[in-house]
RNA sequence: GCCGAGGUAGCUCAGUCGGUAGAGCAGGGGACUGAAAAUCCCCGUGUCGGCAGUUCAAUUCUGUCCCUCGGCA
């Protein structure tokens, strides 16, 4: 039996992934599944550029705007939900993953080490230590048990060192040991379609998009979100634009400064995305204006794998 | 016009008791296995405003000119 085909549309923020996915929906019975770690938040539909209600009416859209700002969707949680949505799609439906969170997609396509959930008590204790003692302290401890991982992280990287340490404390096995375990291959056949825009062409578009978001009520959206979740450290508030707008609402920075920081951080993020995707060698890249070609390419691939949608 | 404070990296500024200079931000490159729009790493030659003087040596001291910002007229 052949594997079920799943199309992925990826690229930097603002490149036009949504438009491409809708182009695809015009040609095939598509079920769009989000793989963007920010578009999952219900409090920030505008700021995280979620597809509009009109766009979502075109075909089924999954995993958008369902999570409260106080919660995180981690990579494992994402994989579980995405697989569930793929399974829930009718046989005649084509699952199309759309998003920009490289790690989510990688976790889904290549699998994640089968590390059990870490008890909250251990998690919180180590995070607190990372905060108070700093990354190098955790790194020094890791060196004793998992020197292999130390060669792949950096003393200053608090977040990753804390993760490696919590896994060791909770399971008694090193992070590296878990990483080296066999992961069963994915039951799906993925086709990765990339929307390629170079940073210099993208920047003015990103700035324009920020203006549009502000026109569409981004400031109000942030105010409302603050009423629902008044915790600046909540996962939802760490998104780009969210925390700049929060500072503006508090009167710390004026609108020009807000716009400037928002634009700067968005651009830096787009660059990180491009760096991530650059190393994935199995992506088929298309310019944003080549929607048609991308759709055609997908059609050909579906025919090749005998898909009868 | 006079008095004062300045002119150093794309920007904001530090510094050199005389031996041609370095931070933050911006920018560039990279990493990435449960917070990933996160977290982190690497990359700094620039007539040190112009000209002249003193000196073995001036971005640094002196003179002068230009420009900016205050204050007084």
mmCIF file of C-alpha atoms (C1' of nucleotides) in Angstrom:
data_model
loop_
_atom_site.group_PDB
_atom_site.id
_atom_site.type_symbol
_atom_site.label_atom_id
_atom_site.label_comp_id
_atom_site.label_asym_id
_atom_site.label_seq_id
_atom_site.Cartn_x
_atom_site.Cartn_y
_atom_site.Cartn_z
ATOM 1 C CA UNK A 1 0.000 0.000 0.000
ATOM 2 C CA UNK A 2 1.347 3.408 -0.934
ATOM 3 C CA UNK A 3 1.711 6.155 1.603
ATOM 4 C CA UNK A 4 -0.828 8.887 1.784
ATOM 5 C CA UNK A 5 0.360 12.053 -0.013
ATOM 6 C CA UNK A 6 0.601 15.229 2.057
ATOM 7 C CA UNK A 7 1.590 18.555 0.540
ATOM 8 C CA UNK A 8 3.508 21.145 2.584
ATOM 9 C CA UNK A 9 3.649 24.814 1.686
ATOM 10 C CA UNK A 10 6.438 26.620 3.462
ATOM 11 C CA UNK A 11 8.470 29.801 3.250
ATOM 12 C CA UNK A 12 9.296 32.936 5.176
ATOM 13 C CA UNK A 13 6.569 34.993 6.776
ATOM 14 C CA UNK A 14 4.700 37.203 4.329
ATOM 15 C CA UNK A 15 5.819 35.327 1.217
ATOM 16 C CA UNK A 16 2.277 34.421 0.199
ATOM 17 C CA UNK A 17 1.787 30.911 1.484
ATOM 18 C CA UNK A 18 -1.893 31.452 2.168
ATOM 19 C CA UNK A 19 -2.489 32.639 -1.387
ATOM 20 C CA UNK A 20 -0.714 29.592 -2.754
ATOM 21 C CA UNK A 21 -2.749 27.269 -0.566
ATOM 22 C CA UNK A 22 -5.978 28.831 -1.821
ATOM 23 C CA UNK A 23 -4.741 28.444 -5.376
ATOM 24 C CA UNK A 24 -4.321 24.792 -4.637
ATOM 25 C CA UNK A 25 -7.784 24.581 -3.105
ATOM 26 C CA UNK A 26 -9.223 25.836 -6.384
ATOM 27 C CA UNK A 27 -7.778 22.803 -8.140
ATOM 28 C CA UNK A 28 -8.046 19.987 -5.587
ATOM 29 C CA UNK A 29 -10.268 19.129 -2.615
ATOM 30 C CA UNK A 30 -7.865 20.519 -0.070
ATOM 31 C CA UNK A 31 -7.837 20.431 3.730
ATOM 32 C CA UNK A 32 -5.467 23.094 5.018
ATOM 33 C CA UNK A 33 -3.595 22.299 8.234
ATOM 34 C CA UNK A 34 -1.622 25.047 9.903
ATOM 35 C CA UNK A 35 1.981 24.482 10.979
ATOM 36 C CA UNK A 36 2.702 27.961 12.242
ATOM 37 C CA UNK A 37 3.387 28.175 15.950
ATOM 38 C CA UNK A 38 1.774 31.618 16.253
ATOM 39 C CA UNK A 39 -1.292 31.323 14.128
ATOM 40 C CA UNK A 40 -2.656 28.855 16.655
ATOM 41 C CA UNK A 41 -3.477 31.655 19.110
ATOM 42 C CA UNK A 42 -7.072 32.741 19.324
ATOM 43 C CA UNK A 43 -6.245 36.168 20.753
ATOM 44 C CA UNK A 44 -4.079 37.301 17.830
ATOM 45 C CA UNK A 45 -5.735 36.579 14.470
ATOM 46 C CA UNK A 46 -4.617 39.866 12.920
ATOM 47 C CA UNK A 47 -1.132 40.195 14.382
ATOM 48 C CA UNK A 48 -0.159 36.636 13.470
ATOM 49 C CA UNK A 49 -1.647 36.983 9.949
ATOM 50 C CA UNK A 50 -4.086 34.104 10.208
ATOM 51 C CA UNK A 51 -6.211 33.483 7.123
ATOM 52 C CA UNK A 52 -9.334 35.667 7.206
ATOM 53 C CA UNK A 53 -12.817 34.165 7.665
ATOM 54 C CA UNK A 54 -13.385 34.611 3.923
ATOM 55 C CA UNK A 55 -10.198 32.744 3.115
ATOM 56 C CA UNK A 56 -11.053 30.017 5.573
ATOM 57 C CA UNK A 57 -14.440 29.597 3.954
ATOM 58 C CA UNK A 58 -12.784 28.443 0.735
ATOM 59 C CA UNK A 59 -11.953 25.006 2.154
ATOM 60 C CA UNK A 60 -11.572 23.363 5.578
ATOM 61 C CA UNK A 61 -8.848 25.024 7.686
ATOM 62 C CA UNK A 62 -7.427 23.303 10.753
ATOM 63 C CA UNK A 63 -5.347 24.347 13.757
ATOM 64 C CA UNK A 64 -5.852 28.080 13.427
ATOM 65 C CA UNK A 65 -6.757 30.357 16.337
ATOM 66 C CA UNK A 66 -7.745 27.731 18.878
ATOM 67 C CA UNK A 67 -5.229 28.164 21.689
ATOM 68 C CA UNK A 68 -5.379 30.611 24.617
ATOM 69 C CA UNK A 69 -2.358 32.901 25.039
ATOM 70 C CA UNK A 70 -1.475 31.276 28.323
ATOM 71 C CA UNK A 71 -0.693 27.951 26.661
ATOM 72 C CA UNK A 72 2.096 26.572 24.480
ATOM 73 C CA UNK A 73 1.773 24.173 21.624
ATOM 74 C CA UNK A 74 5.104 22.361 21.661
ATOM 75 C CA UNK A 75 6.491 20.354 18.774
ATOM 76 C CA UNK A 76 5.166 17.044 20.111
ATOM 77 C CA UNK A 77 1.750 18.527 20.711
ATOM 78 C CA UNK A 78 1.742 19.888 17.208
ATOM 79 C CA UNK A 79 2.697 16.545 15.678
ATOM 80 C CA UNK A 80 -0.088 14.780 17.536
ATOM 81 C CA UNK A 81 -2.695 17.307 16.444
ATOM 82 C CA UNK A 82 -1.481 17.481 12.862
ATOM 83 C CA UNK A 83 -1.513 13.693 12.510
ATOM 84 C CA UNK A 84 -4.979 13.576 13.950
ATOM 85 C CA UNK A 85 -6.190 16.136 11.385
ATOM 86 C CA UNK A 86 -4.534 14.301 8.539
ATOM 87 C CA UNK A 87 -6.251 11.089 9.636
ATOM 88 C CA UNK A 88 -9.559 12.900 9.936
ATOM 89 C CA UNK A 89 -9.413 14.062 6.323
ATOM 90 C CA UNK A 90 -11.558 12.074 3.953
ATOM 91 C CA UNK A 91 -9.747 9.779 1.550
ATOM 92 C CA UNK A 92 -10.609 12.096 -1.314
ATOM 93 C CA UNK A 93 -9.246 15.130 0.519
ATOM 94 C CA UNK A 94 -5.680 16.330 0.101
ATOM 95 C CA UNK A 95 -4.049 17.432 3.357
ATOM 96 C CA UNK A 96 -2.026 20.605 2.761
ATOM 97 C CA UNK A 97 0.190 21.799 5.593
ATOM 98 C CA UNK A 98 0.744 25.532 5.463
ATOM 99 C CA UNK A 99 3.065 27.444 7.730
ATOM 100 C CA UNK A 100 6.501 28.689 8.596
ATOM 101 C CA UNK A 101 7.645 26.945 11.759
ATOM 102 C CA UNK A 102 10.497 24.816 10.500
ATOM 103 C CA UNK A 103 10.741 22.813 13.668
ATOM 104 C CA UNK A 104 7.101 21.785 13.620
ATOM 105 C CA UNK A 105 7.369 20.556 10.070
ATOM 106 C CA UNK A 106 10.608 18.722 10.708
ATOM 107 C CA UNK A 107 9.110 17.056 13.769
ATOM 108 C CA UNK A 108 6.207 15.842 11.717
ATOM 109 C CA UNK A 109 8.126 14.684 8.660
ATOM 110 C CA UNK A 110 11.238 13.248 10.333
ATOM 111 C CA UNK A 111 9.823 12.291 13.695
ATOM 112 C CA UNK A 112 10.752 13.320 17.193
ATOM 113 C CA UNK A 113 12.790 11.326 19.700
ATOM 114 C CA UNK A 114 10.323 9.370 21.870
ATOM 115 C CA UNK A 115 11.112 11.306 25.037
ATOM 116 C CA UNK A 116 8.381 10.995 27.667
ATOM 117 C CA UNK A 117 6.689 14.072 29.085
ATOM 118 C CA UNK A 118 8.795 15.748 31.744
ATOM 119 C CA UNK A 119 7.031 16.266 35.096
ATOM 120 C CA UNK A 120 6.181 19.919 35.680
ATOM 121 C CA UNK A 121 8.060 19.926 38.954
ATOM 122 C CA UNK A 122 11.399 19.105 37.262
ATOM 123 C CA UNK A 123 10.703 21.379 34.346
ATOM 124 C CA UNK A 124 9.971 24.363 36.487
ATOM 125 C CA UNK A 125 12.855 23.784 38.802
ATOM 126 C CA UNK A 126 15.368 23.658 35.962
ATOM 127 C CA UNK A 127 13.906 26.629 34.146
ATOM 128 C CA UNK A 128 14.155 28.579 37.336
ATOM 129 C CA UNK A 129 17.774 27.576 37.702
ATOM 130 C CA UNK A 130 18.456 28.579 34.106
ATOM 131 C CA UNK A 131 16.949 31.957 34.901
ATOM 132 C CA UNK A 132 18.841 32.468 38.134
ATOM 133 C CA UNK A 133 22.159 30.750 37.512
ATOM 134 C CA UNK A 134 22.431 31.229 33.755
ATOM 135 C CA UNK A 135 23.215 28.899 30.873
ATOM 136 C CA UNK A 136 26.877 28.200 31.689
ATOM 137 C CA UNK A 137 25.983 26.676 35.066
ATOM 138 C CA UNK A 138 23.672 24.173 33.398
ATOM 139 C CA UNK A 139 26.236 23.568 30.690
ATOM 140 C CA UNK A 140 28.897 22.707 33.254
ATOM 141 C CA UNK A 141 26.588 20.078 34.687
ATOM 142 C CA UNK A 142 25.730 18.698 31.268
ATOM 143 C CA UNK A 143 29.403 18.295 30.460
ATOM 144 C CA UNK A 144 29.643 15.612 33.125
ATOM 145 C CA UNK A 145 26.818 13.486 31.745
ATOM 146 C CA UNK A 146 26.382 14.366 28.077
ATOM 147 C CA UNK A 147 29.525 15.819 26.511
ATOM 148 C CA UNK A 148 28.209 14.882 23.062
ATOM 149 C CA UNK A 149 25.316 17.246 23.422
ATOM 150 C CA UNK A 150 27.614 19.941 24.775
ATOM 151 C CA UNK A 151 29.517 19.882 21.510
ATOM 152 C CA UNK A 152 26.257 20.738 19.757
ATOM 153 C CA UNK A 153 24.982 23.467 22.065
ATOM 154 C CA UNK A 154 26.567 26.554 23.611
ATOM 155 C CA UNK A 155 27.061 27.491 27.268
ATOM 156 C CA UNK A 156 24.974 30.618 26.817
ATOM 157 C CA UNK A 157 22.014 28.787 25.364
ATOM 158 C CA UNK A 158 19.917 28.650 28.511
ATOM 159 C CA UNK A 159 16.849 27.222 26.864
ATOM 160 C CA UNK A 160 18.473 24.229 25.207
ATOM 161 C CA UNK A 161 20.758 23.457 28.116
ATOM 162 C CA UNK A 162 17.750 23.465 30.404
ATOM 163 C CA UNK A 163 15.909 21.112 28.099
ATOM 164 C CA UNK A 164 18.825 18.669 27.905
ATOM 165 C CA UNK A 165 19.183 18.707 31.652
ATOM 166 C CA UNK A 166 15.515 18.219 32.432
ATOM 167 C CA UNK A 167 15.406 15.221 30.102
ATOM 168 C CA UNK A 168 18.379 13.701 31.885
ATOM 169 C CA UNK A 169 16.990 14.352 35.340
ATOM 170 C CA UNK A 170 13.557 13.044 34.528
ATOM 171 C CA UNK A 171 14.528 9.949 32.546
ATOM 172 C CA UNK A 172 18.018 9.066 33.724
ATOM 173 C CA UNK A 173 19.070 8.923 30.062
ATOM 174 C CA UNK A 174 20.941 11.677 28.260
ATOM 175 C CA UNK A 175 19.447 13.883 25.597
ATOM 176 C CA UNK A 176 21.912 12.359 23.128
ATOM 177 C CA UNK A 177 20.854 8.840 24.057
ATOM 178 C CA UNK A 178 17.244 9.709 23.227
ATOM 179 C CA UNK A 179 18.212 11.409 19.987
ATOM 180 C CA UNK A 180 20.019 8.307 18.824
ATOM 181 C CA UNK A 181 17.000 6.082 19.155
ATOM 182 C CA UNK A 182 15.282 4.804 16.052
ATOM 183 C CA UNK A 183 12.212 6.736 15.039
ATOM 184 C CA UNK A 184 9.606 4.939 12.927
ATOM 185 C CA UNK A 185 9.273 6.423 9.443
ATOM 186 C CA UNK A 186 6.306 8.670 8.791
ATOM 187 C CA UNK A 187 3.255 6.956 7.282
ATOM 188 C CA UNK A 188 2.882 9.871 4.883
ATOM 189 C CA UNK A 189 4.541 10.866 1.654
ATOM 190 C CA UNK A 190 5.405 14.552 1.933
ATOM 191 C CA UNK A 191 5.915 16.978 -0.922
ATOM 192 C CA UNK A 192 7.490 20.247 0.170
ATOM 193 C CA UNK A 193 6.661 23.344 -1.831
ATOM 194 C CA UNK A 194 8.652 26.445 -0.866
ATOM 195 C CA UNK A 195 7.708 30.021 -1.624
ATOM 196 C CA UNK A 196 11.008 31.789 -2.180
ATOM 197 C CA UNK A 197 11.406 35.527 -1.778
ATOM 198 C CA UNK A 198 14.776 37.076 -1.034
ATOM 199 C CA UNK A 199 14.974 39.235 2.054
ATOM 200 C CA UNK A 200 15.424 42.511 0.222
ATOM 201 C CA UNK A 201 12.266 42.022 -1.819
ATOM 202 C CA UNK A 202 10.403 40.764 1.203
ATOM 203 C CA UNK A 203 11.227 43.643 3.552
ATOM 204 C CA UNK A 204 9.009 46.320 1.969
ATOM 205 C CA UNK A 205 6.163 43.803 1.820
ATOM 206 C CA UNK A 206 6.563 43.013 5.489
ATOM 207 C CA UNK A 207 6.484 46.709 6.359
ATOM 208 C CA UNK A 208 3.362 47.156 4.293
ATOM 209 C CA UNK A 209 1.768 44.206 6.013
ATOM 210 C CA UNK A 210 2.400 45.807 9.403
ATOM 211 C CA UNK A 211 0.613 48.965 8.245
ATOM 212 C CA UNK A 212 -2.306 46.832 7.109
ATOM 213 C CA UNK A 213 -2.414 45.010 10.419
ATOM 214 C CA UNK A 214 -2.550 48.299 12.260
ATOM 215 C CA UNK A 215 -5.375 49.445 9.999
ATOM 216 C CA UNK A 216 -7.134 46.167 10.637
ATOM 217 C CA UNK A 217 -7.131 46.820 14.376
ATOM 218 C CA UNK A 218 -3.906 45.279 15.654
ATOM 219 C CA UNK A 219 -3.714 47.749 18.552
ATOM 220 C CA UNK A 220 -7.251 46.947 19.650
ATOM 221 C CA UNK A 221 -6.538 43.253 19.292
ATOM 222 C CA UNK A 222 -3.571 43.546 21.640
ATOM 223 C CA UNK A 223 -5.663 45.496 24.165
ATOM 224 C CA UNK A 224 -8.344 42.837 24.175
ATOM 225 C CA UNK A 225 -5.740 40.087 24.416
ATOM 226 C CA UNK A 226 -4.304 41.823 27.460
ATOM 227 C CA UNK A 227 -7.677 41.819 29.172
ATOM 228 C CA UNK A 228 -7.950 38.075 28.586
ATOM 229 C CA UNK A 229 -4.355 37.221 29.451
ATOM 230 C CA UNK A 230 -2.569 39.932 31.433
ATOM 231 C CA UNK A 231 0.769 38.134 31.622
ATOM 232 C CA UNK A 232 3.545 39.417 29.421
ATOM 233 C CA UNK A 233 5.501 36.183 29.824
ATOM 234 C CA UNK A 234 2.626 34.057 28.584
ATOM 235 C CA UNK A 235 3.550 32.084 25.454
ATOM 236 C CA UNK A 236 1.086 33.978 23.275
ATOM 237 C CA UNK A 237 2.695 37.307 24.108
ATOM 238 C CA UNK A 238 6.127 36.303 22.879
ATOM 239 C CA UNK A 239 5.049 36.644 19.261
ATOM 240 C CA UNK A 240 6.546 39.392 17.128
ATOM 241 C CA UNK A 241 4.286 42.412 17.102
ATOM 242 C CA UNK A 242 2.478 41.317 20.261
ATOM 243 C CA UNK A 243 5.070 42.471 22.680
ATOM 244 C CA UNK A 244 5.910 45.649 20.756
ATOM 245 C CA UNK A 245 2.214 46.559 20.809
ATOM 246 C CA UNK A 246 2.026 45.774 24.508
ATOM 247 C CA UNK A 247 4.814 48.244 25.201
ATOM 248 C CA UNK A 248 2.948 50.802 23.144
ATOM 249 C CA UNK A 249 -0.282 50.232 25.050
ATOM 250 C CA UNK A 250 1.607 50.779 28.284
ATOM 251 C CA UNK A 251 2.882 54.062 26.921
ATOM 252 C CA UNK A 252 6.514 52.986 26.848
ATOM 253 C CA UNK A 253 7.044 53.614 23.141
ATOM 254 C CA UNK A 254 5.226 55.713 20.558
ATOM 255 C CA UNK A 255 3.656 54.335 17.405
ATOM 256 C CA UNK A 256 6.659 55.089 15.188
ATOM 257 C CA UNK A 257 8.977 53.224 17.493
ATOM 258 C CA UNK A 258 6.478 50.366 17.737
ATOM 259 C CA UNK A 259 6.357 50.094 13.979
ATOM 260 C CA UNK A 260 10.124 50.285 13.693
ATOM 261 C CA UNK A 261 10.776 47.512 16.238
ATOM 262 C CA UNK A 262 7.983 45.372 14.883
ATOM 263 C CA UNK A 263 9.355 45.667 11.346
ATOM 264 C CA UNK A 264 12.914 45.030 12.457
ATOM 265 C CA UNK A 265 12.000 41.910 14.416
ATOM 266 C CA UNK A 266 9.802 40.583 11.629
ATOM 267 C CA UNK A 267 12.618 40.909 9.153
ATOM 268 C CA UNK A 268 15.096 39.195 11.458
ATOM 269 C CA UNK A 269 12.594 36.382 11.895
ATOM 270 C CA UNK A 270 12.125 35.985 8.150
ATOM 271 C CA UNK A 271 15.880 35.694 7.858
ATOM 272 C CA UNK A 272 15.997 32.911 10.452
ATOM 273 C CA UNK A 273 13.278 31.073 8.566
ATOM 274 C CA UNK A 274 15.227 31.335 5.336
ATOM 275 C CA UNK A 275 18.333 30.015 7.102
ATOM 276 C CA UNK A 276 16.351 27.058 8.387
ATOM 277 C CA UNK A 277 14.752 26.133 5.085
ATOM 278 C CA UNK A 278 17.954 26.649 3.111
ATOM 279 C CA UNK A 279 19.438 23.479 4.542
ATOM 280 C CA UNK A 280 16.439 21.310 3.697
ATOM 281 C CA UNK A 281 17.370 19.811 0.372
ATOM 282 C CA UNK A 282 14.018 18.295 -0.582
ATOM 283 C CA UNK A 283 12.081 21.544 -1.020
ATOM 284 C CA UNK A 284 10.768 22.514 -4.448
ATOM 285 C CA UNK A 285 10.989 26.298 -4.616
ATOM 286 C CA UNK A 286 8.666 28.614 -6.508
ATOM 287 C CA UNK A 287 8.478 32.394 -6.776
ATOM 288 C CA UNK A 288 5.307 33.855 -5.192
ATOM 289 C CA UNK A 289 3.936 34.834 -8.596
ATOM 290 C CA UNK A 290 4.280 31.269 -9.837
ATOM 291 C CA UNK A 291 1.227 29.900 -8.021
ATOM 292 C CA UNK A 292 0.051 28.227 -11.181
ATOM 293 C CA UNK A 293 3.310 26.394 -11.710
ATOM 294 C CA UNK A 294 3.327 25.207 -8.128
ATOM 295 C CA UNK A 295 -0.224 23.893 -8.427
ATOM 296 C CA UNK A 296 0.659 22.173 -11.690
ATOM 297 C CA UNK A 297 3.716 20.632 -10.099
ATOM 298 C CA UNK A 298 1.622 19.276 -7.249
ATOM 299 C CA UNK A 299 -0.896 17.879 -9.734
ATOM 300 C CA UNK A 300 1.847 16.026 -11.542
ATOM 301 C CA UNK A 301 3.230 14.633 -8.301
ATOM 302 C CA UNK A 302 -0.217 13.450 -7.210
ATOM 303 C CA UNK A 303 -0.699 11.721 -10.525
ATOM 304 C CA UNK A 304 2.710 10.059 -10.131
ATOM 305 C CA UNK A 305 1.846 8.670 -6.740
ATOM 306 C CA UNK A 306 -1.479 7.431 -8.018
ATOM 307 C CA UNK A 307 -3.646 9.702 -5.934
ATOM 308 C CA UNK A 308 -7.282 9.452 -6.969
ATOM 309 C CA UNK A 309 -8.753 12.610 -5.466
ATOM 310 C "C1'" G B 1 28.374 88.576 16.302
ATOM 311 C "C1'" C B 2 29.819 86.662 21.274
ATOM 312 C "C1'" C B 3 29.994 82.532 24.902
ATOM 313 C "C1'" G B 4 29.552 77.311 25.716
ATOM 314 C "C1'" A B 5 29.139 72.042 24.068
ATOM 315 C "C1'" G B 6 30.049 68.920 20.223
ATOM 316 C "C1'" G B 7 31.805 66.736 15.125
ATOM 317 C "C1'" U B 8 34.972 59.032 15.841
ATOM 318 C "C1'" A B 9 31.494 52.594 12.142
ATOM 319 C "C1'" G B 10 24.931 53.019 8.612
ATOM 320 C "C1'" C B 11 22.855 55.090 13.824
ATOM 321 C "C1'" U B 12 23.770 56.330 19.291
ATOM 322 C "C1'" C B 13 28.087 56.998 21.685
ATOM 323 C "C1'" A B 14 32.859 55.369 24.446
ATOM 324 C "C1'" G B 15 38.125 55.930 24.166
ATOM 325 C "C1'" U B 16 43.267 57.097 23.195
ATOM 326 C "C1'" C B 17 47.790 60.917 30.238
ATOM 327 C "C1'" G B 18 50.648 61.355 21.897
ATOM 328 C "C1'" G B 19 52.314 55.037 19.390
ATOM 329 C "C1'" U B 20 46.437 55.053 13.503
ATOM 330 C "C1'" A B 21 40.409 52.859 17.929
ATOM 331 C "C1'" G B 22 35.645 49.683 20.422
ATOM 332 C "C1'" A B 23 30.640 48.898 22.591
ATOM 333 C "C1'" G B 24 25.290 48.702 21.840
ATOM 334 C "C1'" C B 25 21.876 48.828 17.893
ATOM 335 C "C1'" A B 26 21.451 48.141 12.577
ATOM 336 C "C1'" G B 27 23.540 44.851 8.745
ATOM 337 C "C1'" G B 28 25.730 39.912 7.063
ATOM 338 C "C1'" G B 29 26.515 34.537 7.973
ATOM 339 C "C1'" G B 30 25.231 30.240 10.907
ATOM 340 C "C1'" A B 31 23.072 26.662 14.529
ATOM 341 C "C1'" C B 32 18.474 24.352 15.659
ATOM 342 C "C1'" U B 33 14.855 17.131 18.301
ATOM 343 C "C1'" G B 34 8.599 19.019 23.283
ATOM 344 C "C1'" A B 35 8.854 27.623 24.794
ATOM 345 C "C1'" A B 36 10.963 27.591 17.876
ATOM 346 C "C1'" A B 37 7.698 34.403 15.798
ATOM 347 C "C1'" A B 38 11.763 30.822 20.891
ATOM 348 C "C1'" U B 39 16.927 30.432 22.285
ATOM 349 C "C1'" C B 40 21.831 31.077 20.889
ATOM 350 C "C1'" C B 41 26.851 31.472 18.111
ATOM 351 C "C1'" C B 42 30.396 33.975 14.593
ATOM 352 C "C1'" C B 43 31.702 38.583 11.638
ATOM 353 C "C1'" G B 44 34.195 45.636 13.243
ATOM 354 C "C1'" U B 45 39.701 49.828 8.397
ATOM 355 C "C1'" G B 46 36.556 53.676 10.002
ATOM 356 C "C1'" U B 47 40.406 60.101 5.342
ATOM 357 C "C1'" C B 48 38.555 59.583 14.382
ATOM 358 C "C1'" G B 49 35.168 67.212 10.260
ATOM 359 C "C1'" G B 50 39.134 70.107 6.677
ATOM 360 C "C1'" C B 51 43.880 72.388 6.608
ATOM 361 C "C1'" A B 52 48.347 73.855 8.932
ATOM 362 C "C1'" G B 53 51.837 73.691 13.252
ATOM 363 C "C1'" U B 54 54.703 71.104 17.300
ATOM 364 C "C1'" U B 55 56.735 65.992 17.426
ATOM 365 C "C1'" C B 56 60.529 60.304 15.547
ATOM 366 C "C1'" A B 57 55.086 59.765 15.722
ATOM 367 C "C1'" A B 58 48.771 63.631 15.975
ATOM 368 C "C1'" U B 59 42.375 60.881 16.002
ATOM 369 C "C1'" U B 60 44.703 62.637 20.758
ATOM 370 C "C1'" C B 61 48.366 68.808 21.955
ATOM 371 C "C1'" U B 62 48.206 73.974 19.491
ATOM 372 C "C1'" G B 63 46.250 77.332 15.752
ATOM 373 C "C1'" U B 64 42.728 78.170 12.116
ATOM 374 C "C1'" C B 65 38.551 77.235 9.063
ATOM 375 C "C1'" C B 66 33.858 74.628 8.196
ATOM 376 C "C1'" C B 67 29.424 72.310 10.209
ATOM 377 C "C1'" U B 68 25.679 71.039 14.247
ATOM 378 C "C1'" C B 69 23.292 72.082 18.882
ATOM 379 C "C1'" G B 70 22.287 75.189 23.078
ATOM 380 C "C1'" G B 71 22.613 80.221 25.587
ATOM 381 C "C1'" C B 72 23.313 85.578 25.136
ATOM 382 C "C1'" A B 73 22.621 89.493 21.880
#
